[in-house]
Amino acid sequence: QKEVEQNSGPLSVPEGAIASLNCTYSDRGSQSFFWYRQYSGKSPELIMSIYSNGDKEDGRFTAQLNKASQYVSLLIRDSQPSDSATYLCAVTGGFKTIFGAGTRLFVKA
Amino acid sequence: EAGVAQSPRYKIIEKRQSVAFWCNPISGHATLYWYQQILGQGPKLLIQFQNNGVVDDSQLPKDRFSAERLKGVDSTLKIQPAKLEDSAVYLCASSQEREGSNEQFFGPGTRLTVL
């Protein structure tokens, strides 16, 4: 059974701080890794994708991938109250994608 | 570019009734997914189509759920008969056909309540 694990949270950080969200996966053959943001009552929205080891930065977001440790993370710099949402990690191997249960993030003003 | 369209947005039915959901993917996206998302959980894949063929329906409760994607464009998901535990948000997503890189784009979802 292929799995994607995330801490359910909630993760609470003050405004302006760095939020660090983590995800581990079980399938060593996984090729692609995604972070989706889901606001309450809304559908998931793709915010980051990463395919190779290392860091990928996009604005305030940085995705980090370590395939040897089967670990992917998302850093949000200068966190804003509008970043408060559930962050879903998704992992793809071949044509199959598995989503984690998500981590709830609260950014306190 | 238009996003993924779904209808209806909300549906309330009684148990043992039937219900159908419709999805139109982003133009040119060969792969279409139906997910079930229960409150507090991540999306669970029900069925994945590539063009009009089924790639994965291993988690689809086939005794009550069915889905089709005629002509490889829009799709319909049906539940018959519905159970209380089917209350969830049903999400449709689409992606371009690219192995190992499934950037998925989601529709607004249909919130189903079974009474």
mmCIF file of C-alpha atoms in Angstrom:
data_model
loop_
_atom_site.group_PDB
_atom_site.id
_atom_site.type_symbol
_atom_site.label_atom_id
_atom_site.label_comp_id
_atom_site.label_asym_id
_atom_site.label_seq_id
_atom_site.Cartn_x
_atom_site.Cartn_y
_atom_site.Cartn_z
ATOM 1 C CA GLN A 1 0.000 0.000 0.000
ATOM 2 C CA LYS A 2 1.611 3.221 -1.180
ATOM 3 C CA GLU A 3 1.275 5.999 1.353
ATOM 4 C CA VAL A 4 1.807 9.717 1.723
ATOM 5 C CA GLU A 5 2.042 10.940 5.305
ATOM 6 C CA GLN A 6 1.607 14.450 6.641
ATOM 7 C CA ASN A 7 1.246 15.862 10.135
ATOM 8 C CA SER A 8 -2.390 16.921 10.383
ATOM 9 C CA GLY A 9 -1.560 19.930 12.533
ATOM 10 C CA PRO A 10 -2.774 22.484 13.119
ATOM 11 C CA LEU A 11 0.514 24.263 12.632
ATOM 12 C CA SER A 12 0.302 27.757 14.077
ATOM 13 C CA VAL A 13 2.865 30.445 13.194
ATOM 14 C CA PRO A 14 2.903 34.212 13.743
ATOM 15 C CA GLU A 15 2.608 36.569 10.815
ATOM 16 C CA GLY A 16 5.972 37.131 9.139
ATOM 17 C CA ALA A 17 7.457 33.832 10.315
ATOM 18 C CA ILE A 18 8.536 30.846 8.228
ATOM 19 C CA ALA A 19 6.052 27.977 8.061
ATOM 20 C CA SER A 20 7.549 24.548 7.446
ATOM 21 C CA LEU A 21 5.323 21.750 6.185
ATOM 22 C CA ASN A 22 6.568 18.204 5.816
ATOM 23 C CA CYS A 23 5.571 15.096 3.897
ATOM 24 C CA THR A 24 6.971 11.572 3.644
ATOM 25 C CA TYR A 25 6.112 8.944 1.057
ATOM 26 C CA SER A 26 6.566 5.198 0.836
ATOM 27 C CA ASP A 27 7.051 4.507 -2.894
ATOM 28 C CA ARG A 28 10.722 4.862 -3.856
ATOM 29 C CA GLY A 29 9.716 4.895 -7.527
ATOM 30 C CA SER A 30 7.825 8.157 -7.145
ATOM 31 C CA GLN A 31 8.789 10.705 -9.773
ATOM 32 C CA SER A 32 6.822 13.891 -9.187
ATOM 33 C CA PHE A 33 5.848 15.798 -6.086
ATOM 34 C CA PHE A 34 3.255 18.491 -5.631
ATOM 35 C CA TRP A 35 1.930 20.864 -3.028
ATOM 36 C CA TYR A 36 -1.690 21.979 -3.190
ATOM 37 C CA ARG A 37 -3.336 24.635 -1.053
ATOM 38 C CA GLN A 38 -6.965 24.160 -0.055
ATOM 39 C CA TYR A 39 -8.939 26.905 1.610
ATOM 40 C CA SER A 40 -11.917 25.864 3.718
ATOM 41 C CA GLY A 41 -14.857 25.028 1.476
ATOM 42 C CA LYS A 42 -12.786 25.334 -1.692
ATOM 43 C CA SER A 43 -11.060 22.891 -4.007
ATOM 44 C CA PRO A 44 -7.294 22.210 -4.024
ATOM 45 C CA GLU A 45 -5.092 24.630 -5.934
ATOM 46 C CA LEU A 46 -1.648 23.667 -7.234
ATOM 47 C CA ILE A 47 1.057 25.912 -5.794
ATOM 48 C CA MET A 48 4.330 24.015 -6.302
ATOM 49 C CA SER A 49 5.687 21.052 -8.218
ATOM 50 C CA ILE A 50 9.154 19.530 -7.881
ATOM 51 C CA TYR A 51 10.763 16.687 -9.802
ATOM 52 C CA SER A 52 14.436 16.500 -8.779
ATOM 53 C CA ASN A 53 16.388 16.569 -5.531
ATOM 54 C CA GLY A 54 17.089 19.957 -4.053
ATOM 55 C CA ASP A 55 15.194 23.186 -3.642
ATOM 56 C CA LYS A 56 12.772 24.971 -5.928
ATOM 57 C CA GLU A 57 11.743 28.512 -5.139
ATOM 58 C CA ASP A 58 8.710 30.433 -6.345
ATOM 59 C CA GLY A 59 8.108 33.734 -4.625
ATOM 60 C CA ARG A 60 7.592 33.127 -0.917
ATOM 61 C CA PHE A 61 7.354 29.364 -1.429
ATOM 62 C CA THR A 62 10.240 26.887 -1.472
ATOM 63 C CA ALA A 63 9.774 23.192 -2.105
ATOM 64 C CA GLN A 64 12.513 20.831 -0.969
ATOM 65 C CA LEU A 65 12.904 17.229 -2.145
ATOM 66 C CA ASN A 66 15.133 14.494 -0.764
ATOM 67 C CA LYS A 67 14.447 11.241 -2.611
ATOM 68 C CA ALA A 68 16.958 9.247 -0.554
ATOM 69 C CA SER A 69 15.019 10.083 2.605
ATOM 70 C CA GLN A 70 11.643 9.976 0.786
ATOM 71 C CA TYR A 71 10.860 13.389 2.130
ATOM 72 C CA VAL A 72 9.415 16.547 0.602
ATOM 73 C CA SER A 73 8.775 19.819 2.357
ATOM 74 C CA LEU A 74 7.263 23.224 1.717
ATOM 75 C CA LEU A 75 8.586 26.402 3.285
ATOM 76 C CA ILE A 76 6.481 29.547 3.309
ATOM 77 C CA ARG A 77 8.486 32.667 4.078
ATOM 78 C CA ASP A 78 6.952 35.835 5.500
ATOM 79 C CA SER A 79 3.752 33.971 6.304
ATOM 80 C CA GLN A 80 0.549 35.964 5.940
ATOM 81 C CA PRO A 81 -2.907 35.388 7.430
ATOM 82 C CA SER A 82 -4.073 34.685 3.872
ATOM 83 C CA ASP A 83 -1.783 31.625 3.866
ATOM 84 C CA SER A 84 -4.038 29.994 6.469
ATOM 85 C CA ALA A 85 -5.306 26.874 4.716
ATOM 86 C CA THR A 86 -4.790 23.144 4.469
ATOM 87 C CA TYR A 87 -1.717 22.129 2.476
ATOM 88 C CA LEU A 88 -1.918 18.823 0.635
ATOM 89 C CA CYS A 89 1.151 16.882 -0.455
ATOM 90 C CA ALA A 90 0.695 14.731 -3.579
ATOM 91 C CA VAL A 91 3.119 12.171 -4.975
ATOM 92 C CA THR A 92 3.057 10.646 -8.461
ATOM 93 C CA GLY A 93 4.605 7.421 -9.717
ATOM 94 C CA GLY A 94 3.851 6.562 -13.328
ATOM 95 C CA PHE A 95 0.271 7.672 -13.864
ATOM 96 C CA LYS A 96 -0.826 7.205 -10.242
ATOM 97 C CA THR A 97 -1.050 10.114 -7.794
ATOM 98 C CA ILE A 98 -1.637 9.740 -4.079
ATOM 99 C CA PHE A 99 -2.613 12.643 -1.827
ATOM 100 C CA GLY A 100 -1.779 13.026 1.829
ATOM 101 C CA ALA A 101 -4.453 14.032 4.319
ATOM 102 C CA GLY A 102 -3.079 17.556 4.550
ATOM 103 C CA THR A 103 -1.626 19.849 7.204
ATOM 104 C CA ARG A 104 -3.736 22.716 8.520
ATOM 105 C CA LEU A 105 -1.792 25.960 8.806
ATOM 106 C CA PHE A 106 -2.892 28.948 10.856
ATOM 107 C CA VAL A 107 -1.030 32.220 10.509
ATOM 108 C CA LYS A 108 -1.774 34.532 13.415
ATOM 109 C CA ALA A 109 -1.920 38.276 12.738
ATOM 110 C CA GLU B 1 -8.310 29.465 -20.532
ATOM 111 C CA ALA B 2 -11.432 28.096 -18.876
ATOM 112 C CA GLY B 3 -10.939 25.898 -15.839
ATOM 113 C CA VAL B 4 -12.543 22.595 -14.924
ATOM 114 C CA ALA B 5 -16.320 22.909 -14.789
ATOM 115 C CA GLN B 6 -18.528 20.849 -12.493
ATOM 116 C CA SER B 7 -22.224 20.728 -11.806
ATOM 117 C CA PRO B 8 -24.196 20.812 -9.670
ATOM 118 C CA ARG B 9 -22.309 22.611 -6.897
ATOM 119 C CA TYR B 10 -24.559 21.239 -4.157
ATOM 120 C CA LYS B 11 -26.902 18.289 -3.920
ATOM 121 C CA ILE B 12 -29.030 16.961 -1.087
ATOM 122 C CA ILE B 13 -30.683 13.553 -1.479
ATOM 123 C CA GLU B 14 -32.103 10.851 0.718
ATOM 124 C CA LYS B 15 -30.398 7.500 1.123
ATOM 125 C CA ARG B 16 -31.190 4.959 -1.559
ATOM 126 C CA GLN B 17 -31.789 7.712 -4.110
ATOM 127 C CA SER B 18 -29.559 8.169 -7.123
ATOM 128 C CA VAL B 19 -27.462 11.170 -8.103
ATOM 129 C CA ALA B 20 -25.239 12.172 -11.009
ATOM 130 C CA PHE B 21 -22.399 14.649 -11.267
ATOM 131 C CA TRP B 22 -20.992 16.202 -14.415
ATOM 132 C CA CYS B 23 -17.487 17.408 -15.214
ATOM 133 C CA ASN B 24 -15.949 19.182 -18.190
ATOM 134 C CA PRO B 25 -12.127 19.251 -18.060
ATOM 135 C CA ILE B 26 -9.741 21.900 -19.295
ATOM 136 C CA SER B 27 -9.614 21.857 -23.090
ATOM 137 C CA GLY B 28 -6.896 19.550 -24.356
ATOM 138 C CA HIS B 29 -6.411 17.683 -21.077
ATOM 139 C CA ALA B 30 -6.424 13.982 -21.828
ATOM 140 C CA THR B 31 -6.593 12.774 -18.232
ATOM 141 C CA LEU B 32 -9.641 13.222 -16.035
ATOM 142 C CA TYR B 33 -9.963 12.248 -12.375
ATOM 143 C CA TRP B 34 -12.857 11.888 -9.988
ATOM 144 C CA TYR B 35 -12.030 12.186 -6.288
ATOM 145 C CA GLN B 36 -14.061 11.830 -3.139
ATOM 146 C CA GLN B 37 -13.036 14.099 -0.281
ATOM 147 C CA ILE B 38 -14.504 13.522 3.145
ATOM 148 C CA LEU B 39 -14.165 16.356 5.656
ATOM 149 C CA GLY B 40 -10.712 16.377 7.237
ATOM 150 C CA GLN B 41 -9.210 13.939 4.740
ATOM 151 C CA GLY B 42 -7.232 14.218 1.543
ATOM 152 C CA PRO B 43 -8.821 13.538 -1.838
ATOM 153 C CA LYS B 44 -9.319 9.843 -2.533
ATOM 154 C CA LEU B 45 -9.154 8.793 -6.167
ATOM 155 C CA LEU B 46 -12.301 7.062 -7.382
ATOM 156 C CA ILE B 47 -11.521 6.745 -11.071
ATOM 157 C CA GLN B 48 -8.974 8.023 -13.565
ATOM 158 C CA PHE B 49 -9.579 8.259 -17.297
ATOM 159 C CA GLN B 50 -7.056 8.791 -20.029
ATOM 160 C CA ASN B 51 -9.015 9.974 -23.041
ATOM 161 C CA ASN B 52 -12.065 7.674 -22.830
ATOM 162 C CA GLY B 53 -10.262 4.674 -21.316
ATOM 163 C CA VAL B 54 -10.095 3.802 -17.610
ATOM 164 C CA VAL B 55 -6.569 3.926 -16.124
ATOM 165 C CA ASP B 56 -7.468 3.203 -12.497
ATOM 166 C CA ASP B 57 -10.784 2.444 -10.827
ATOM 167 C CA SER B 58 -9.446 0.261 -8.031
ATOM 168 C CA GLN B 59 -11.092 2.356 -5.294
ATOM 169 C CA LEU B 60 -14.442 2.852 -7.019
ATOM 170 C CA PRO B 61 -17.273 1.033 -5.169
ATOM 171 C CA LYS B 62 -18.543 -0.580 -8.322
ATOM 172 C CA ASP B 63 -21.692 -1.955 -6.735
ATOM 173 C CA ARG B 64 -23.056 1.586 -6.470
ATOM 174 C CA PHE B 65 -20.755 3.974 -8.323
ATOM 175 C CA SER B 66 -20.292 4.231 -12.065
ATOM 176 C CA ALA B 67 -18.538 6.694 -14.312
ATOM 177 C CA GLU B 68 -18.177 7.268 -17.989
ATOM 178 C CA ARG B 69 -16.273 9.575 -20.263
ATOM 179 C CA LEU B 70 -17.790 9.335 -23.666
ATOM 180 C CA LYS B 71 -15.832 10.876 -26.551
ATOM 181 C CA GLY B 72 -12.897 11.525 -24.217
ATOM 182 C CA VAL B 73 -14.081 14.946 -23.100
ATOM 183 C CA ASP B 74 -16.688 15.465 -20.377
ATOM 184 C CA SER B 75 -17.553 12.864 -17.782
ATOM 185 C CA THR B 76 -20.409 11.785 -15.530
ATOM 186 C CA LEU B 77 -20.148 10.094 -12.135
ATOM 187 C CA LYS B 78 -23.250 8.348 -10.807
ATOM 188 C CA ILE B 79 -24.164 6.929 -7.425
ATOM 189 C CA GLN B 80 -27.064 4.507 -7.199
ATOM 190 C CA PRO B 81 -28.258 3.868 -4.534
ATOM 191 C CA ALA B 82 -26.654 6.437 -2.248
ATOM 192 C CA LYS B 83 -25.659 5.665 1.331
ATOM 193 C CA LEU B 84 -25.164 8.008 4.257
ATOM 194 C CA GLU B 85 -21.399 7.510 4.079
ATOM 195 C CA ASP B 86 -21.357 8.899 0.529
ATOM 196 C CA SER B 87 -21.777 12.392 1.970
ATOM 197 C CA ALA B 88 -18.636 14.161 0.776
ATOM 198 C CA VAL B 89 -17.284 16.602 -1.771
ATOM 199 C CA TYR B 90 -16.794 15.081 -5.212
ATOM 200 C CA LEU B 91 -13.928 16.707 -7.030
ATOM 201 C CA CYS B 92 -13.115 16.478 -10.689
ATOM 202 C CA ALA B 93 -9.615 17.264 -11.904
ATOM 203 C CA SER B 94 -7.807 17.143 -15.208
ATOM 204 C CA SER B 95 -4.203 17.054 -16.378
ATOM 205 C CA GLN B 96 -2.215 16.878 -19.559
ATOM 206 C CA GLU B 97 -1.040 13.458 -20.689
ATOM 207 C CA ARG B 98 2.488 13.258 -19.333
ATOM 208 C CA GLU B 99 3.820 10.230 -17.463
ATOM 209 C CA GLY B 100 5.381 11.062 -14.112
ATOM 210 C CA SER B 101 4.146 14.638 -14.105
ATOM 211 C CA ASN B 102 0.495 14.887 -13.221
ATOM 212 C CA GLU B 103 -0.102 18.535 -12.471
ATOM 213 C CA GLN B 104 -3.784 18.388 -11.754
ATOM 214 C CA PHE B 105 -6.257 21.235 -11.915
ATOM 215 C CA PHE B 106 -9.418 20.902 -9.903
ATOM 216 C CA GLY B 107 -12.959 22.012 -10.485
ATOM 217 C CA PRO B 108 -15.010 23.687 -7.718
ATOM 218 C CA GLY B 109 -16.439 20.340 -6.554
ATOM 219 C CA THR B 110 -19.923 19.081 -5.779
ATOM 220 C CA ARG B 111 -20.929 18.895 -2.130
ATOM 221 C CA LEU B 112 -23.230 15.900 -1.636
ATOM 222 C CA THR B 113 -25.321 15.455 1.473
ATOM 223 C CA VAL B 114 -27.135 12.141 1.914
ATOM 224 C CA LEU B 115 -29.903 12.232 4.538
#
